[in-house]
Amino acid sequence: MPVIGPIKRADLIYYLRRLGFTGPFSGGKNQLMLREQSRLILPNPHRGVISVQLLARLLREAGIERDEWERL
């Protein structure tokens, strides 16, 4: 069960795939993941982890509710 906290990019991709996203695909400067009609642009690979603020923004853009994320 992932919490809303710092997360590695590889883990983020893993959990997004479990939520029905496909990818990541090359989309110019950044990679993106797709689910139905929505498109989520991923941040460039980080050496560290994705911050709480960035994770929250990505989940909001993807239309993922907090309880849906925490049920994984």
PDB file of N, CA, C and O in Angstrom:
ATOM      1  N   MET A   1       0.853  -1.169   0.000  1.00  0.00           N
ATOM      2  CA  MET A   1       0.000   0.000   0.000  1.00  0.00           C
ATOM      3  C   MET A   1       0.904   1.238   0.000  1.00  0.00           C
ATOM      4  O   MET A   1       1.521   1.547   0.993  1.00  0.00           O
ATOM      5  N   PRO A   2       1.029   1.937  -1.136  1.00  0.00           N
ATOM      6  CA  PRO A   2       1.870   3.133  -1.165  1.00  0.00           C
ATOM      7  C   PRO A   2       1.204   4.295  -0.423  1.00  0.00           C
ATOM      8  O   PRO A   2      -0.012   4.457  -0.473  1.00  0.00           O
ATOM      9  N   VAL A   3       2.010   5.053   0.256  1.00  0.00           N
ATOM     10  CA  VAL A   3       1.498   6.239   0.929  1.00  0.00           C
ATOM     11  C   VAL A   3       1.823   7.443   0.064  1.00  0.00           C
ATOM     12  O   VAL A   3       2.643   7.369  -0.848  1.00  0.00           O
ATOM     13  N   ILE A   4       1.170   8.549   0.357  1.00  0.00           N
ATOM     14  CA  ILE A   4       1.496   9.790  -0.346  1.00  0.00           C
ATOM     15  C   ILE A   4       2.770  10.316   0.298  1.00  0.00           C
ATOM     16  O   ILE A   4       2.744  10.964   1.335  1.00  0.00           O
ATOM     17  N   GLY A   5       3.890   9.968  -0.284  1.00  0.00           N
ATOM     18  CA  GLY A   5       5.186  10.359   0.248  1.00  0.00           C
ATOM     19  C   GLY A   5       6.219  10.269  -0.853  1.00  0.00           C
ATOM     20  O   GLY A   5       5.892   9.950  -1.998  1.00  0.00           O
ATOM     21  N   PRO A   6       7.466  10.533  -0.530  1.00  0.00           N
ATOM     22  CA  PRO A   6       8.513  10.426  -1.547  1.00  0.00           C
ATOM     23  C   PRO A   6       8.520   9.029  -2.158  1.00  0.00           C
ATOM     24  O   PRO A   6       8.302   8.028  -1.482  1.00  0.00           O
ATOM     25  N   ILE A   7       8.744   8.969  -3.469  1.00  0.00           N
ATOM     26  CA  ILE A   7       8.684   7.691  -4.177  1.00  0.00           C
ATOM     27  C   ILE A   7       9.709   7.695  -5.304  1.00  0.00           C
ATOM     28  O   ILE A   7       9.990   8.737  -5.900  1.00  0.00           O
ATOM     29  N   LYS A   8      10.269   6.527  -5.576  1.00  0.00           N
ATOM     30  CA  LYS A   8      11.191   6.390  -6.697  1.00  0.00           C
ATOM     31  C   LYS A   8      10.381   6.406  -7.992  1.00  0.00           C
ATOM     32  O   LYS A   8       9.232   5.966  -8.026  1.00  0.00           O
ATOM     33  N   ARG A   9      10.993   6.875  -9.057  1.00  0.00           N
ATOM     34  CA  ARG A   9      10.311   6.971 -10.351  1.00  0.00           C
ATOM     35  C   ARG A   9       9.879   5.590 -10.835  1.00  0.00           C
ATOM     36  O   ARG A   9       8.769   5.416 -11.351  1.00  0.00           O
ATOM     37  N   ALA A  10      10.732   4.582 -10.661  1.00  0.00           N
ATOM     38  CA  ALA A  10      10.384   3.224 -11.093  1.00  0.00           C
ATOM     39  C   ALA A  10       9.167   2.701 -10.331  1.00  0.00           C
ATOM     40  O   ALA A  10       8.306   2.026 -10.907  1.00  0.00           O
ATOM     41  N   ASP A  11       9.072   3.017  -9.045  1.00  0.00           N
ATOM     42  CA  ASP A  11       7.916   2.588  -8.259  1.00  0.00           C
ATOM     43  C   ASP A  11       6.652   3.307  -8.714  1.00  0.00           C
ATOM     44  O   ASP A  11       5.581   2.711  -8.770  1.00  0.00           O
ATOM     45  N   LEU A  12       6.776   4.592  -9.034  1.00  0.00           N
ATOM     46  CA  LEU A  12       5.631   5.353  -9.535  1.00  0.00           C
ATOM     47  C   LEU A  12       5.093   4.712 -10.813  1.00  0.00           C
ATOM     48  O   LEU A  12       3.886   4.508 -10.959  1.00  0.00           O
ATOM     49  N   ILE A  13       5.983   4.368 -11.726  1.00  0.00           N
ATOM     50  CA  ILE A  13       5.575   3.732 -12.977  1.00  0.00           C
ATOM     51  C   ILE A  13       4.901   2.402 -12.699  1.00  0.00           C
ATOM     52  O   ILE A  13       3.860   2.079 -13.294  1.00  0.00           O
ATOM     53  N   TYR A  14       5.434   1.616 -11.769  1.00  0.00           N
ATOM     54  CA  TYR A  14       4.846   0.325 -11.407  1.00  0.00           C
ATOM     55  C   TYR A  14       3.411   0.496 -10.905  1.00  0.00           C
ATOM     56  O   TYR A  14       2.503  -0.206 -11.354  1.00  0.00           O
ATOM     57  N   TYR A  15       3.199   1.440  -9.995  1.00  0.00           N
ATOM     58  CA  TYR A  15       1.860   1.642  -9.437  1.00  0.00           C
ATOM     59  C   TYR A  15       0.896   2.223 -10.472  1.00  0.00           C
ATOM     60  O   TYR A  15      -0.283   1.868 -10.489  1.00  0.00           O
ATOM     61  N   LEU A  16       1.375   3.096 -11.346  1.00  0.00           N
ATOM     62  CA  LEU A  16       0.504   3.632 -12.388  1.00  0.00           C
ATOM     63  C   LEU A  16       0.062   2.521 -13.339  1.00  0.00           C
ATOM     64  O   LEU A  16      -1.077   2.504 -13.792  1.00  0.00           O
ATOM     65  N   ARG A  17       0.944   1.586 -13.633  1.00  0.00           N
ATOM     66  CA  ARG A  17       0.566   0.451 -14.480  1.00  0.00           C
ATOM     67  C   ARG A  17      -0.506  -0.390 -13.799  1.00  0.00           C
ATOM     68  O   ARG A  17      -1.418  -0.885 -14.466  1.00  0.00           O
ATOM     69  N   ARG A  18      -0.408  -0.563 -12.502  1.00  0.00           N
ATOM     70  CA  ARG A  18      -1.431  -1.322 -11.773  1.00  0.00           C
ATOM     71  C   ARG A  18      -2.782  -0.612 -11.806  1.00  0.00           C
ATOM     72  O   ARG A  18      -3.816  -1.242 -11.654  1.00  0.00           O
ATOM     73  N   LEU A  19      -2.759   0.704 -11.997  1.00  0.00           N
ATOM     74  CA  LEU A  19      -3.995   1.482 -12.085  1.00  0.00           C
ATOM     75  C   LEU A  19      -4.518   1.578 -13.526  1.00  0.00           C
ATOM     76  O   LEU A  19      -5.466   2.309 -13.785  1.00  0.00           O
ATOM     77  N   GLY A  20      -3.896   0.885 -14.457  1.00  0.00           N
ATOM     78  CA  GLY A  20      -4.409   0.848 -15.823  1.00  0.00           C
ATOM     79  C   GLY A  20      -3.671   1.709 -16.821  1.00  0.00           C
ATOM     80  O   GLY A  20      -4.081   1.789 -17.981  1.00  0.00           O
ATOM     81  N   PHE A  21      -2.599   2.359 -16.422  1.00  0.00           N
ATOM     82  CA  PHE A  21      -1.818   3.164 -17.364  1.00  0.00           C
ATOM     83  C   PHE A  21      -0.895   2.260 -18.169  1.00  0.00           C
ATOM     84  O   PHE A  21      -0.474   1.209 -17.691  1.00  0.00           O
ATOM     85  N   THR A  22      -0.587   2.662 -19.386  1.00  0.00           N
ATOM     86  CA  THR A  22       0.383   1.962 -20.216  1.00  0.00           C
ATOM     87  C   THR A  22       1.538   2.905 -20.488  1.00  0.00           C
ATOM     88  O   THR A  22       1.389   4.117 -20.479  1.00  0.00           O
ATOM     89  N   GLY A  23       2.684   2.337 -20.763  1.00  0.00           N
ATOM     90  CA  GLY A  23       3.853   3.156 -21.049  1.00  0.00           C
ATOM     91  C   GLY A  23       4.933   2.897 -20.026  1.00  0.00           C
ATOM     92  O   GLY A  23       4.896   1.908 -19.326  1.00  0.00           O
ATOM     93  N   PRO A  24       5.885   3.752 -19.935  1.00  0.00           N
ATOM     94  CA  PRO A  24       5.985   5.090 -20.502  1.00  0.00           C
ATOM     95  C   PRO A  24       6.407   5.082 -21.971  1.00  0.00           C
ATOM     96  O   PRO A  24       7.136   4.218 -22.419  1.00  0.00           O
ATOM     97  N   PHE A  25       5.904   6.060 -22.683  1.00  0.00           N
ATOM     98  CA  PHE A  25       6.203   6.261 -24.088  1.00  0.00           C
ATOM     99  C   PHE A  25       6.979   7.558 -24.251  1.00  0.00           C
ATOM    100  O   PHE A  25       6.801   8.495 -23.479  1.00  0.00           O
ATOM    101  N   SER A  26       7.793   7.615 -25.282  1.00  0.00           N
ATOM    102  CA  SER A  26       8.524   8.829 -25.576  1.00  0.00           C
ATOM    103  C   SER A  26       7.560   9.867 -26.113  1.00  0.00           C
ATOM    104  O   SER A  26       6.741   9.585 -26.981  1.00  0.00           O
ATOM    105  N   GLY A  27       7.654  11.090 -25.571  1.00  0.00           N
ATOM    106  CA  GLY A  27       6.762  12.144 -26.014  1.00  0.00           C
ATOM    107  C   GLY A  27       7.485  13.462 -26.184  1.00  0.00           C
ATOM    108  O   GLY A  27       7.046  14.472 -25.676  1.00  0.00           O
ATOM    109  N   GLY A  28       8.604  13.431 -26.837  1.00  0.00           N
ATOM    110  CA  GLY A  28       9.389  14.645 -26.982  1.00  0.00           C
ATOM    111  C   GLY A  28      10.425  14.721 -25.875  1.00  0.00           C
ATOM    112  O   GLY A  28      11.208  13.807 -25.696  1.00  0.00           O
ATOM    113  N   LYS A  29      10.397  15.801 -25.107  1.00  0.00           N
ATOM    114  CA  LYS A  29      11.372  15.975 -24.035  1.00  0.00           C
ATOM    115  C   LYS A  29      11.077  15.077 -22.837  1.00  0.00           C
ATOM    116  O   LYS A  29      11.982  14.716 -22.103  1.00  0.00           O
ATOM    117  N   ASN A  30       9.822  14.765 -22.620  1.00  0.00           N
ATOM    118  CA  ASN A  30       9.429  13.956 -21.480  1.00  0.00           C
ATOM    119  C   ASN A  30       8.744  12.676 -21.933  1.00  0.00           C
ATOM    120  O   ASN A  30       8.294  12.569 -23.066  1.00  0.00           O
ATOM    121  N   GLN A  31       8.665  11.724 -21.014  1.00  0.00           N
ATOM    122  CA  GLN A  31       7.920  10.510 -21.284  1.00  0.00           C
ATOM    123  C   GLN A  31       6.494  10.706 -20.806  1.00  0.00           C
ATOM    124  O   GLN A  31       6.221  11.553 -19.956  1.00  0.00           O
ATOM    125  N   LEU A  32       5.574   9.894 -21.344  1.00  0.00           N
ATOM    126  CA  LEU A  32       4.192   9.989 -20.912  1.00  0.00           C
ATOM    127  C   LEU A  32       3.598   8.605 -20.762  1.00  0.00           C
ATOM    128  O   LEU A  32       4.088   7.630 -21.324  1.00  0.00           O
ATOM    129  N   MET A  33       2.540   8.537 -19.971  1.00  0.00           N
ATOM    130  CA  MET A  33       1.792   7.306 -19.780  1.00  0.00           C
ATOM    131  C   MET A  33       0.346   7.588 -20.144  1.00  0.00           C
ATOM    132  O   MET A  33      -0.141   8.706 -19.953  1.00  0.00           O
ATOM    133  N   LEU A  34      -0.334   6.568 -20.661  1.00  0.00           N
ATOM    134  CA  LEU A  34      -1.696   6.733 -21.162  1.00  0.00           C
ATOM    135  C   LEU A  34      -2.659   5.807 -20.424  1.00  0.00           C
ATOM    136  O   LEU A  34      -2.308   4.683 -20.088  1.00  0.00           O
ATOM    137  N   ARG A  35      -3.876   6.319 -20.211  1.00  0.00           N
ATOM    138  CA  ARG A  35      -4.981   5.506 -19.685  1.00  0.00           C
ATOM    139  C   ARG A  35      -6.251   6.069 -20.286  1.00  0.00           C
ATOM    140  O   ARG A  35      -6.594   7.226 -20.048  1.00  0.00           O
ATOM    141  N   GLU A  36      -6.950   5.242 -21.058  1.00  0.00           N
ATOM    142  CA  GLU A  36      -8.167   5.647 -21.758  1.00  0.00           C
ATOM    143  C   GLU A  36      -7.910   6.953 -22.497  1.00  0.00           C
ATOM    144  O   GLU A  36      -7.099   6.996 -23.389  1.00  0.00           O
ATOM    145  N   GLN A  37      -8.583   8.022 -22.125  1.00  0.00           N
ATOM    146  CA  GLN A  37      -8.421   9.303 -22.812  1.00  0.00           C
ATOM    147  C   GLN A  37      -7.466  10.256 -22.093  1.00  0.00           C
ATOM    148  O   GLN A  37      -7.280  11.377 -22.536  1.00  0.00           O
ATOM    149  N   SER A  38      -6.875   9.823 -20.989  1.00  0.00           N
ATOM    150  CA  SER A  38      -5.994  10.722 -20.239  1.00  0.00           C
ATOM    151  C   SER A  38      -4.532  10.447 -20.557  1.00  0.00           C
ATOM    152  O   SER A  38      -4.139   9.326 -20.877  1.00  0.00           O
ATOM    153  N   ARG A  39      -3.750  11.502 -20.465  1.00  0.00           N
ATOM    154  CA  ARG A  39      -2.318  11.443 -20.735  1.00  0.00           C
ATOM    155  C   ARG A  39      -1.600  12.094 -19.567  1.00  0.00           C
ATOM    156  O   ARG A  39      -1.935  13.212 -19.169  1.00  0.00           O
ATOM    157  N   LEU A  40      -0.627  11.396 -19.006  1.00  0.00           N
ATOM    158  CA  LEU A  40       0.125  11.900 -17.865  1.00  0.00           C
ATOM    159  C   LEU A  40       1.580  12.036 -18.265  1.00  0.00           C
ATOM    160  O   LEU A  40       2.216  11.060 -18.679  1.00  0.00           O
ATOM    161  N   ILE A  41       2.111  13.248 -18.155  1.00  0.00           N
ATOM    162  CA  ILE A  41       3.510  13.496 -18.476  1.00  0.00           C
ATOM    163  C   ILE A  41       4.333  13.213 -17.227  1.00  0.00           C
ATOM    164  O   ILE A  41       4.076  13.767 -16.161  1.00  0.00           O
ATOM    165  N   LEU A  42       5.326  12.334 -17.377  1.00  0.00           N
ATOM    166  CA  LEU A  42       6.193  11.971 -16.267  1.00  0.00           C
ATOM    167  C   LEU A  42       7.376  12.918 -16.182  1.00  0.00           C
ATOM    168  O   LEU A  42       7.870  13.395 -17.199  1.00  0.00           O
ATOM    169  N   PRO A  43       7.859  13.146 -14.970  1.00  0.00           N
ATOM    170  CA  PRO A  43       9.067  13.955 -14.845  1.00  0.00           C
ATOM    171  C   PRO A  43      10.259  13.187 -15.398  1.00  0.00           C
ATOM    172  O   PRO A  43      10.240  11.955 -15.471  1.00  0.00           O
ATOM    173  N   ASN A  44      11.281  13.928 -15.806  1.00  0.00           N
ATOM    174  CA  ASN A  44      12.498  13.289 -16.277  1.00  0.00           C
ATOM    175  C   ASN A  44      13.090  12.457 -15.146  1.00  0.00           C
ATOM    176  O   ASN A  44      12.862  12.744 -13.972  1.00  0.00           O
ATOM    177  N   PRO A  45      13.850  11.418 -15.499  1.00  0.00           N
ATOM    178  CA  PRO A  45      14.426  10.568 -14.449  1.00  0.00           C
ATOM    179  C   PRO A  45      15.235  11.390 -13.445  1.00  0.00           C
ATOM    180  O   PRO A  45      16.013  12.253 -13.818  1.00  0.00           O
ATOM    181  N   HIS A  46      14.999  11.108 -12.187  1.00  0.00           N
ATOM    182  CA  HIS A  46      15.701  11.799 -11.108  1.00  0.00           C
ATOM    183  C   HIS A  46      16.771  10.880 -10.542  1.00  0.00           C
ATOM    184  O   HIS A  46      16.653   9.668 -10.615  1.00  0.00           O
ATOM    185  N   ARG A  47      17.768  11.463  -9.957  1.00  0.00           N
ATOM    186  CA  ARG A  47      18.742  10.654  -9.231  1.00  0.00           C
ATOM    187  C   ARG A  47      18.175  10.254  -7.887  1.00  0.00           C
ATOM    188  O   ARG A  47      18.473   9.198  -7.379  1.00  0.00           O
ATOM    189  N   GLY A  48      17.349  11.124  -7.328  1.00  0.00           N
ATOM    190  CA  GLY A  48      16.756  10.851  -6.039  1.00  0.00           C
ATOM    191  C   GLY A  48      15.341  10.351  -6.192  1.00  0.00           C
ATOM    192  O   GLY A  48      15.027   9.561  -7.087  1.00  0.00           O
ATOM    193  N   VAL A  49      14.478  10.844  -5.337  1.00  0.00           N
ATOM    194  CA  VAL A  49      13.084  10.412  -5.348  1.00  0.00           C
ATOM    195  C   VAL A  49      12.188  11.566  -5.784  1.00  0.00           C
ATOM    196  O   VAL A  49      12.585  12.726  -5.779  1.00  0.00           O
ATOM    197  N   ILE A  50      10.961  11.226  -6.157  1.00  0.00           N
ATOM    198  CA  ILE A  50       9.957  12.227  -6.513  1.00  0.00           C
ATOM    199  C   ILE A  50       9.362  12.749  -5.217  1.00  0.00           C
ATOM    200  O   ILE A  50       8.943  11.968  -4.362  1.00  0.00           O
ATOM    201  N   SER A  51       9.312  14.041  -5.064  1.00  0.00           N
ATOM    202  CA  SER A  51       8.855  14.655  -3.813  1.00  0.00           C
ATOM    203  C   SER A  51       7.358  14.467  -3.601  1.00  0.00           C
ATOM    204  O   SER A  51       6.615  14.122  -4.525  1.00  0.00           O
ATOM    205  N   VAL A  52       6.932  14.714  -2.390  1.00  0.00           N
ATOM    206  CA  VAL A  52       5.518  14.601  -2.027  1.00  0.00           C
ATOM    207  C   VAL A  52       4.683  15.563  -2.858  1.00  0.00           C
ATOM    208  O   VAL A  52       3.616  15.190  -3.368  1.00  0.00           O
ATOM    209  N   GLN A  53       5.149  16.799  -3.016  1.00  0.00           N
ATOM    210  CA  GLN A  53       4.400  17.798  -3.768  1.00  0.00           C
ATOM    211  C   GLN A  53       4.250  17.400  -5.230  1.00  0.00           C
ATOM    212  O   GLN A  53       3.173  17.535  -5.821  1.00  0.00           O
ATOM    213  N   LEU A  54       5.314  16.895  -5.838  1.00  0.00           N
ATOM    214  CA  LEU A  54       5.254  16.483  -7.235  1.00  0.00           C
ATOM    215  C   LEU A  54       4.363  15.254  -7.395  1.00  0.00           C
ATOM    216  O   LEU A  54       3.568  15.178  -8.335  1.00  0.00           O
ATOM    217  N   LEU A  55       4.449  14.303  -6.468  1.00  0.00           N
ATOM    218  CA  LEU A  55       3.593  13.124  -6.520  1.00  0.00           C
ATOM    219  C   LEU A  55       2.122  13.524  -6.420  1.00  0.00           C
ATOM    220  O   LEU A  55       1.292  13.037  -7.186  1.00  0.00           O
ATOM    221  N   ALA A  56       1.804  14.412  -5.496  1.00  0.00           N
ATOM    222  CA  ALA A  56       0.418  14.862  -5.336  1.00  0.00           C
ATOM    223  C   ALA A  56      -0.087  15.529  -6.615  1.00  0.00           C
ATOM    224  O   ALA A  56      -1.220  15.300  -7.038  1.00  0.00           O
ATOM    225  N   ARG A  57       0.748  16.338  -7.237  1.00  0.00           N
ATOM    226  CA  ARG A  57       0.351  17.009  -8.480  1.00  0.00           C
ATOM    227  C   ARG A  57       0.139  16.003  -9.608  1.00  0.00           C
ATOM    228  O   ARG A  57      -0.834  16.087 -10.368  1.00  0.00           O
ATOM    229  N   LEU A  58       1.030  15.003  -9.715  1.00  0.00           N
ATOM    230  CA  LEU A  58       0.891  13.986 -10.752  1.00  0.00           C
ATOM    231  C   LEU A  58      -0.389  13.171 -10.561  1.00  0.00           C
ATOM    232  O   LEU A  58      -1.093  12.883 -11.529  1.00  0.00           O
ATOM    233  N   LEU A  59      -0.695  12.817  -9.322  1.00  0.00           N
ATOM    234  CA  LEU A  59      -1.915  12.047  -9.061  1.00  0.00           C
ATOM    235  C   LEU A  59      -3.156  12.872  -9.378  1.00  0.00           C
ATOM    236  O   LEU A  59      -4.129  12.359  -9.917  1.00  0.00           O
ATOM    237  N   ARG A  60      -3.120  14.156  -9.066  1.00  0.00           N
ATOM    238  CA  ARG A  60      -4.253  15.037  -9.367  1.00  0.00           C
ATOM    239  C   ARG A  60      -4.440  15.149 -10.876  1.00  0.00           C
ATOM    240  O   ARG A  60      -5.560  15.073 -11.382  1.00  0.00           O
ATOM    241  N   GLU A  61      -3.340  15.307 -11.624  1.00  0.00           N
ATOM    242  CA  GLU A  61      -3.418  15.395 -13.085  1.00  0.00           C
ATOM    243  C   GLU A  61      -3.926  14.092 -13.698  1.00  0.00           C
ATOM    244  O   GLU A  61      -4.603  14.109 -14.722  1.00  0.00           O
ATOM    245  N   ALA A  62      -3.596  12.964 -13.064  1.00  0.00           N
ATOM    246  CA  ALA A  62      -4.017  11.666 -13.583  1.00  0.00           C
ATOM    247  C   ALA A  62      -5.440  11.327 -13.186  1.00  0.00           C
ATOM    248  O   ALA A  62      -6.005  10.348 -13.680  1.00  0.00           O
ATOM    249  N   GLY A  63      -6.031  12.094 -12.289  1.00  0.00           N
ATOM    250  CA  GLY A  63      -7.389  11.816 -11.844  1.00  0.00           C
ATOM    251  C   GLY A  63      -7.467  10.671 -10.853  1.00  0.00           C
ATOM    252  O   GLY A  63      -8.478   9.991 -10.756  1.00  0.00           O
ATOM    253  N   ILE A  64      -6.392  10.462 -10.117  1.00  0.00           N
ATOM    254  CA  ILE A  64      -6.337   9.378  -9.139  1.00  0.00           C
ATOM    255  C   ILE A  64      -6.621   9.951  -7.761  1.00  0.00           C
ATOM    256  O   ILE A  64      -5.929  10.866  -7.311  1.00  0.00           O
ATOM    257  N   GLU A  65      -7.644   9.414  -7.119  1.00  0.00           N
ATOM    258  CA  GLU A  65      -8.002   9.848  -5.774  1.00  0.00           C
ATOM    259  C   GLU A  65      -7.038   9.252  -4.758  1.00  0.00           C
ATOM    260  O   GLU A  65      -6.444   8.203  -4.978  1.00  0.00           O
ATOM    261  N   ARG A  66      -6.912   9.914  -3.616  1.00  0.00           N
ATOM    262  CA  ARG A  66      -5.990   9.462  -2.580  1.00  0.00           C
ATOM    263  C   ARG A  66      -6.318   8.046  -2.101  1.00  0.00           C
ATOM    264  O   ARG A  66      -5.432   7.217  -1.950  1.00  0.00           O
ATOM    265  N   ASP A  67      -7.597   7.746  -1.887  1.00  0.00           N
ATOM    266  CA  ASP A  67      -7.959   6.410  -1.402  1.00  0.00           C
ATOM    267  C   ASP A  67      -7.687   5.342  -2.464  1.00  0.00           C
ATOM    268  O   ASP A  67      -7.311   4.228  -2.139  1.00  0.00           O
ATOM    269  N   GLU A  68      -7.863   5.692  -3.739  1.00  0.00           N
ATOM    270  CA  GLU A  68      -7.543   4.752  -4.816  1.00  0.00           C
ATOM    271  C   GLU A  68      -6.049   4.436  -4.816  1.00  0.00           C
ATOM    272  O   GLU A  68      -5.640   3.287  -4.992  1.00  0.00           O
ATOM    273  N   TRP A  69      -5.208   5.445  -4.613  1.00  0.00           N
ATOM    274  CA  TRP A  69      -3.757   5.272  -4.572  1.00  0.00           C
ATOM    275  C   TRP A  69      -3.348   4.427  -3.382  1.00  0.00           C
ATOM    276  O   TRP A  69      -2.510   3.541  -3.492  1.00  0.00           O
ATOM    277  N   GLU A  70      -3.935   4.682  -2.234  1.00  0.00           N
ATOM    278  CA  GLU A  70      -3.537   3.979  -1.019  1.00  0.00           C
ATOM    279  C   GLU A  70      -4.073   2.548  -0.957  1.00  0.00           C
ATOM    280  O   GLU A  70      -3.594   1.758  -0.158  1.00  0.00           O
ATOM    281  N   ARG A  71      -5.051   2.197  -1.797  1.00  0.00           N
ATOM    282  CA  ARG A  71      -5.569   0.822  -1.828  1.00  0.00           C
ATOM    283  C   ARG A  71      -4.658  -0.128  -2.583  1.00  0.00           C
ATOM    284  O   ARG A  71      -4.854  -1.339  -2.509  1.00  0.00           O
ATOM    285  N   LEU A  72      -3.706   0.381  -3.347  1.00  0.00           N
ATOM    286  CA  LEU A  72      -2.827  -0.496  -4.140  1.00  0.00           C
ATOM    287  C   LEU A  72      -2.037  -1.423  -3.255  1.00  0.00           C
ATOM    288  O   LEU A  72      -1.638  -1.210  -2.220  1.00  0.00           O
TER     289      LEU A  72
END
